[in-house]
Coordinates of C-alpha atoms in Angstrom, one line a residue:
X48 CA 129.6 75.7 44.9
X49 CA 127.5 73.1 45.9
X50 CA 129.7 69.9 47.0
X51 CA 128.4 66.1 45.4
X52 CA 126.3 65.2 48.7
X53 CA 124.3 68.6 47.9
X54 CA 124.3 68.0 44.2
X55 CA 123.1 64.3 44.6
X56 CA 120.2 65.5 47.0
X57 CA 119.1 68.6 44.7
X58 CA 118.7 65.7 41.9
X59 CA 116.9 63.6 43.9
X60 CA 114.0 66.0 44.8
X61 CA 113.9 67.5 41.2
X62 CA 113.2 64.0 40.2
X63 CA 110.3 63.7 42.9
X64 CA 109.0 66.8 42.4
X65 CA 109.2 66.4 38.6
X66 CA 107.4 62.9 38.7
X67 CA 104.6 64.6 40.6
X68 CA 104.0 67.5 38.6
X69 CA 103.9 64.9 35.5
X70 CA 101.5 61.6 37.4
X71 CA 98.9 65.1 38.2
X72 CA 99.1 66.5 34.6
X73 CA 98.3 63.0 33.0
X74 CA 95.5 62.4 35.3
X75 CA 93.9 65.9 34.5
X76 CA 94.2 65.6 31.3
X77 CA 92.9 62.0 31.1
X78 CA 90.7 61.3 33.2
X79 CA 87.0 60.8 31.5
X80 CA 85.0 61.1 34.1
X81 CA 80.9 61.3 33.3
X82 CA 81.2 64.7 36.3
X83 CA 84.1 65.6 34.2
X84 CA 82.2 65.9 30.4
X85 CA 78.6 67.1 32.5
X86 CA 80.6 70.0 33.9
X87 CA 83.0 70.6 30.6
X88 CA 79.7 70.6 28.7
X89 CA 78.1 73.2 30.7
X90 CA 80.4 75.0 30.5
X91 CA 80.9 75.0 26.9
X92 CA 77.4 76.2 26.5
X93 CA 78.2 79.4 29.3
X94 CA 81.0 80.5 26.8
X95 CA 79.0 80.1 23.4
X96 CA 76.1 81.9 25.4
X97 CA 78.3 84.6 26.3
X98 CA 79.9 84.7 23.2
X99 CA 76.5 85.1 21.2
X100 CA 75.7 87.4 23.8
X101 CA 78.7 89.7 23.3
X102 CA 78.2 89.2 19.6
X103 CA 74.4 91.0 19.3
X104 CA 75.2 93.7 21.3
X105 CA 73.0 92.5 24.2
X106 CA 74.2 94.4 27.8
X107 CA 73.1 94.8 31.1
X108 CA 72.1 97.8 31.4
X109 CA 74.3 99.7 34.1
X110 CA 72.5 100.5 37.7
X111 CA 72.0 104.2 37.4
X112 CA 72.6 105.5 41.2
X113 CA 69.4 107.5 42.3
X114 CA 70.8 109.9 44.8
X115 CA 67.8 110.7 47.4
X116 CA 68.2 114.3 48.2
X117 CA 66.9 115.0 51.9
X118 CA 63.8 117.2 51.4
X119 CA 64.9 121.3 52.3
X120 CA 64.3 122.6 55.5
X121 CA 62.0 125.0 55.9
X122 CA 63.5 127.5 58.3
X123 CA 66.5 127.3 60.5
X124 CA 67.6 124.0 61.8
X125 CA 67.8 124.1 65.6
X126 CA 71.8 121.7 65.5
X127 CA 71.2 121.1 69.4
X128 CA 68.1 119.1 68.6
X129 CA 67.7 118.1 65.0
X130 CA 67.7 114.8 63.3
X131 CA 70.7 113.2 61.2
X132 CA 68.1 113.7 58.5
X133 CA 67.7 117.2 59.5
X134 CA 70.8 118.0 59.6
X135 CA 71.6 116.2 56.3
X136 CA 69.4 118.3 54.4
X137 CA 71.1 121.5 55.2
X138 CA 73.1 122.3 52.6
X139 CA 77.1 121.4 52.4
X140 CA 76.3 118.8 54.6
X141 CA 76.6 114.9 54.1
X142 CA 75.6 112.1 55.8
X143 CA 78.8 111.2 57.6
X144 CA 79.0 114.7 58.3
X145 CA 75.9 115.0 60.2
X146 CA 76.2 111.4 61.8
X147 CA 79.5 113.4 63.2
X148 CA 77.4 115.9 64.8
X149 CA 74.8 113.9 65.9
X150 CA 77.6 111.4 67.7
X151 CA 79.1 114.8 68.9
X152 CA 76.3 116.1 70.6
X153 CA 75.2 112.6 72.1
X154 CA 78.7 112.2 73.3
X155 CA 79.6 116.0 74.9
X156 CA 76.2 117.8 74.9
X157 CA 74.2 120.8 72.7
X158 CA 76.5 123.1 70.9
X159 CA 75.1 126.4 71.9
X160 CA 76.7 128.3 69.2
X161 CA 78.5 128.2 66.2
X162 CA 82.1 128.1 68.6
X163 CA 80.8 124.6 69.8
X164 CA 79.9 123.4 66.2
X165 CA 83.9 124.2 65.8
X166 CA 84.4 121.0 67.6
X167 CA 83.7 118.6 65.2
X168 CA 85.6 117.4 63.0
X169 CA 85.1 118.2 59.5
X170 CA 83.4 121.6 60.9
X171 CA 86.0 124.7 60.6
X172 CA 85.5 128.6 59.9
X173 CA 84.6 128.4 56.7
X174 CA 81.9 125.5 56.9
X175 CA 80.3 127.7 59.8
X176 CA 80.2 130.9 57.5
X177 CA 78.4 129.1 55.2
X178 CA 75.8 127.5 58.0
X179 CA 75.6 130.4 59.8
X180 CA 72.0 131.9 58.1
X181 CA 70.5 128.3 58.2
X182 CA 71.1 127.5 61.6
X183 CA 70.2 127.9 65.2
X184 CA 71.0 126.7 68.6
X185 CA 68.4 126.3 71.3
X186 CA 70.2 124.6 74.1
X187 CA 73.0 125.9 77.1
X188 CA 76.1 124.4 76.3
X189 CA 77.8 121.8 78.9
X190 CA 80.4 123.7 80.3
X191 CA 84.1 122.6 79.2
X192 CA 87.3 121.9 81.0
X193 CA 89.8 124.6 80.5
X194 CA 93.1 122.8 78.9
X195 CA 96.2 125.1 80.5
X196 CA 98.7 125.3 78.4
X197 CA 101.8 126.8 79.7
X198 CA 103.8 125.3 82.3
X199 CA 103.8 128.6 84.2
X200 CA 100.0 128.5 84.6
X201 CA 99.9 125.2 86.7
X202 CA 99.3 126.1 90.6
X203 CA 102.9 124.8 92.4
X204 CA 102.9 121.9 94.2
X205 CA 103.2 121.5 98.0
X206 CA 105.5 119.2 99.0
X207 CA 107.8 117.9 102.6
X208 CA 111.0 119.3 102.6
X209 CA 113.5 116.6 101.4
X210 CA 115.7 115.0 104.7
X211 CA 118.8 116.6 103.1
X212 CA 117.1 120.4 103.2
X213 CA 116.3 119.9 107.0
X214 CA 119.9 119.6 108.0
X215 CA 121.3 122.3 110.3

């Protein structure tokens, strides 16, 4: 409950902010300006435009997309040093796609076989049976860094003999 300081203050700015609102509405609504009746005018004639417009049926025509399809290759794509275009046109295979292989083998070197195309993302068995008549790979792959994966395969680690092991 809001004590009679607080009640007198949350008057007071109601008032303000009610006196405001009003001054700003009669102004708007009054004003005459010659910019004001140019641009209420105009606009006037945009809505009857539209409305005549809407009324005889007249439409813009929507924008039919044209998809360019990339031209078919005529024998196997070499993937270690085709175009994006080249590689776009073979088949199941988009433009972001292809920019993916193109970045991948800028970035880490040829493929050298369909295992290296497996290293792209987007690129997994199944995509790589259904390239695997249309493509070729020309180029020695960069060799890789083996990852180790268990614990047990890392080589052990010399190190000095703590103080505390060397007592007598």
């Amino acid at each position: 409950m809001p004590t009679p300081a607080e009640r007198k203050a949350l008057l007071f700015f109601s008032t303000v902010l009610t006196l405001g609102a009003s001054g700003r509405a009669y102004r708007v609504l009054h004003s005459r300006s010659p910019v004001d009746l140019r641009a209420r005018s105009a606009l006037e004639g945009q809505i009857k435009a539209a409305d005549s417009a809407r009324k005889s049926g007249l439409r813009k025509p929507k924008r039919d997309r044209v998809r360019k399809t990339p031209p078919k290759p005529a024998g196997k794509v070499d993937l270690d040093v085709a175009t994006e275009k080249e590689i776009e046109a073979l088949r199941h295979i988009g433009p972001t796609l292809a920019k993916r292989i193109v970045a991948d083998r800028d970035s880490f070197g040829p493929f050298g076989s369909m295992e290296g195309l497996t290293r792209v993302k987007g690129v997994g068995p199944s995509m790589v049976a259904k390239l695997d008549s249309t493509v070729t790979f020309s180029l020695v792959p960069r060799p890789t860094n083996t990852v180790i994966s268990r614990p047990s395969e890392l080589p052990k680690a010399r190190r000095k003999p703590h103080r505390r092991d060397m007592r007598p």
